One Martini backbone bead per residue (centre of mass of N, CA, C, O) as a GRO file, in nm:
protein
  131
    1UNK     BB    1   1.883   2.940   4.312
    2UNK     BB    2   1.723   2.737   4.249
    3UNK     BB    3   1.532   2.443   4.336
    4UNK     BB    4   1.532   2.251   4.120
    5UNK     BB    5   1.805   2.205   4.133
    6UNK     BB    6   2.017   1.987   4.091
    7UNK     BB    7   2.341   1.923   4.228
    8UNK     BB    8   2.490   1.919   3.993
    9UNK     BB    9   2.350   2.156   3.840
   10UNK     BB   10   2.506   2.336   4.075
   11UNK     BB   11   2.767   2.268   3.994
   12UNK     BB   12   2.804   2.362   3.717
   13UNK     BB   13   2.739   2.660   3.743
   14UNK     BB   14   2.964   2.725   3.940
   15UNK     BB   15   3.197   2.636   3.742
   16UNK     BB   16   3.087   2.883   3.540
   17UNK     BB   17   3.128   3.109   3.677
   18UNK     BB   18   3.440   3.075   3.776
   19UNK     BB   19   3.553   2.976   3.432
   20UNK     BB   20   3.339   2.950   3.227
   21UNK     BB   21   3.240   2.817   2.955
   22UNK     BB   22   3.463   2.725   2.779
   23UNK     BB   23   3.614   2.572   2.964
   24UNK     BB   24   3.438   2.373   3.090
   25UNK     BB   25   3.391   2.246   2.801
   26UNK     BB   26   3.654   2.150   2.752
   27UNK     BB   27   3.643   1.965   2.980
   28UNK     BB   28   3.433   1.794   2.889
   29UNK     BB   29   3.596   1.678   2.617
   30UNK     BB   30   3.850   1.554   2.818
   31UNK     BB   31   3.669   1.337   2.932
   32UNK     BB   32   3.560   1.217   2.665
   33UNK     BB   33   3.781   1.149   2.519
   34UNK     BB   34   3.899   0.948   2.756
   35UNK     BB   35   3.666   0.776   2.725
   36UNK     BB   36   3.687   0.693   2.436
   37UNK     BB   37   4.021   0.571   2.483
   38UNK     BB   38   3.927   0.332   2.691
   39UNK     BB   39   3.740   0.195   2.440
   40UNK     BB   40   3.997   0.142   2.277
   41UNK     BB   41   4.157  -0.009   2.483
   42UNK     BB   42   3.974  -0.297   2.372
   43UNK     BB   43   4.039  -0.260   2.065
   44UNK     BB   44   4.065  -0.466   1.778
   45UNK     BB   45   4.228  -0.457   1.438
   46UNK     BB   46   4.188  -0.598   1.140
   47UNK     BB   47   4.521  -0.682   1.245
   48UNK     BB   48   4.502  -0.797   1.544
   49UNK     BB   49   4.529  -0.524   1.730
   50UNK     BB   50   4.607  -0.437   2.023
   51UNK     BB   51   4.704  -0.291   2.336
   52UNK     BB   52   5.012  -0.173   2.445
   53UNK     BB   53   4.915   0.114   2.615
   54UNK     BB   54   4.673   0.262   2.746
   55UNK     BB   55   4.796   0.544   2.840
   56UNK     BB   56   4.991   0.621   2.560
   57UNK     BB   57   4.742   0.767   2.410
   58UNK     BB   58   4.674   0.979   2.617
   59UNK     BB   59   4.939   1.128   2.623
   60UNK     BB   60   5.029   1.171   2.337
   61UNK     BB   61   4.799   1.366   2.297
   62UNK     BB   62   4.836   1.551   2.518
   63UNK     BB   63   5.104   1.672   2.393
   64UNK     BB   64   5.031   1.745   2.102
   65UNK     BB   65   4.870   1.973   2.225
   66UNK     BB   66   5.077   2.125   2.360
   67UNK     BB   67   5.220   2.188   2.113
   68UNK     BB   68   5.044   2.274   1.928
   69UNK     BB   69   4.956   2.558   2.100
   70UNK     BB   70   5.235   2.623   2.365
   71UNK     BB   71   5.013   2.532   2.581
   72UNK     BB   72   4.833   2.485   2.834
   73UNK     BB   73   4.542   2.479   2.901
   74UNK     BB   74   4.547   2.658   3.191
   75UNK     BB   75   4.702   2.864   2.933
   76UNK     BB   76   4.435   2.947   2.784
   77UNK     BB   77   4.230   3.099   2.580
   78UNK     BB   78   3.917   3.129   2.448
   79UNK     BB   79   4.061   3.049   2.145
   80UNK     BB   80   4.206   2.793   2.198
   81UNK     BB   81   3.965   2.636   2.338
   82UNK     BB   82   3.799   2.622   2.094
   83UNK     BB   83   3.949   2.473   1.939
   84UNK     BB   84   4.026   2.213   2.160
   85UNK     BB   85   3.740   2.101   2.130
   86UNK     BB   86   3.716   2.092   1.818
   87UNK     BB   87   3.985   1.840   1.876
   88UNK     BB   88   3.841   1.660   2.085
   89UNK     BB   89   3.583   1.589   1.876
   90UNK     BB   90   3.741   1.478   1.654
   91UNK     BB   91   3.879   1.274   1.788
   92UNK     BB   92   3.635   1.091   1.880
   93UNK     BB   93   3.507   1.059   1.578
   94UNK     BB   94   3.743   0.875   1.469
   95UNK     BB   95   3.766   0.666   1.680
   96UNK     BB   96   3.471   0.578   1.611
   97UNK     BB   97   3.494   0.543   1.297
   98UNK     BB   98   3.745   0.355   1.304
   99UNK     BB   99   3.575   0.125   1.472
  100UNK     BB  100   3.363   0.079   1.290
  101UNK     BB  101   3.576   0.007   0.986
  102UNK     BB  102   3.814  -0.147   1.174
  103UNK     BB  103   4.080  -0.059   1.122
  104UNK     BB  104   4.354   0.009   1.270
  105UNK     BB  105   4.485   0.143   1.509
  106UNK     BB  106   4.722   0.333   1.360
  107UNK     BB  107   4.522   0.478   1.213
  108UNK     BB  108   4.384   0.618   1.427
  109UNK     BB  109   4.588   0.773   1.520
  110UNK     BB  110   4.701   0.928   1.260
  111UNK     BB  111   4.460   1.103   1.278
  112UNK     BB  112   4.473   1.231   1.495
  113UNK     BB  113   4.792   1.357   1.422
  114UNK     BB  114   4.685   1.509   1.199
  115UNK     BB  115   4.476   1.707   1.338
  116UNK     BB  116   4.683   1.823   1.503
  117UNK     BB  117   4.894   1.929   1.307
  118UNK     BB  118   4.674   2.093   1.165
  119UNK     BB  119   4.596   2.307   1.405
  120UNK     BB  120   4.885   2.400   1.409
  121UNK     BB  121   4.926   2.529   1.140
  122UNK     BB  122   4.679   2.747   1.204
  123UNK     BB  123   4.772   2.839   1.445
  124UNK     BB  124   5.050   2.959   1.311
  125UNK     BB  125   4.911   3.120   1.110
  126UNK     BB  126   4.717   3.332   1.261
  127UNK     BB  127   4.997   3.386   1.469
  128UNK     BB  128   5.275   3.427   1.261
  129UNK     BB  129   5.429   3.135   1.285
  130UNK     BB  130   5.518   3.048   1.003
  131UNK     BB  131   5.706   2.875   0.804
   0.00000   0.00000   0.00000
């Protein structure tokens, strides 16, 4: 490796190297993910209601991922990590925008779990698991 390479960044590629490239991706979005929910977790909505179990939507979030899937993160292929990340990046934005839109909380959770319920159905279409 390079020397102008700082250290962070030897770590970075080290672990891009171990676990490849899209993985890595994934870990990263569920990082920013979980600081999202954090910033979340002080958010108070339109209805004048704030966070009643800062760790329980992260929490239900990560189950309905996994719902959604069929499996856990660390046994997903590289077709699902990539669903994973575009649905991670999704939470963050709705997150965000509603958020933004001053929404009330129970909105802003049913936009996420709408999205995971879409991703599943279309993972089930394509996997030939639909009913």
């Amino acid at each position: 490796m390079s020397k102008n390479l700082s250290n962070t960044e030897s770590k970075v590629l080290k672990l891009i190297q171990k676990e490849g490239i899209t993985r890595y991706l994934s870990r990263q979005a569920n990082v920013e993910r979980r600081n999202k929910i954090r910033e979340f977790d002080s958010y108070v909505g339109s209805d004048g209601k704030g966070s009643t179990s800062p760790a329980g939507m992260a929490i239900s979030i990560a189950r309905a991922i996994k719902d959604s899937f069929g499996v856990a993160v660390a046994e997903m292929n590289e077709w699902q990590l990539n669903q994973l990340i575009m649905l991670e990046n999704s939470a963050i934005q709705i997150i965000e925008n509603g958020m933004k839109a001053n929404l009330p909380r129970v909105e802003i959770r049913q936009r996420i779990f709408d999205v995971i319920k879409l991703n599943k159905q279309q993972y089930d279409i394509i996997n030939g698991d639909s009913k």
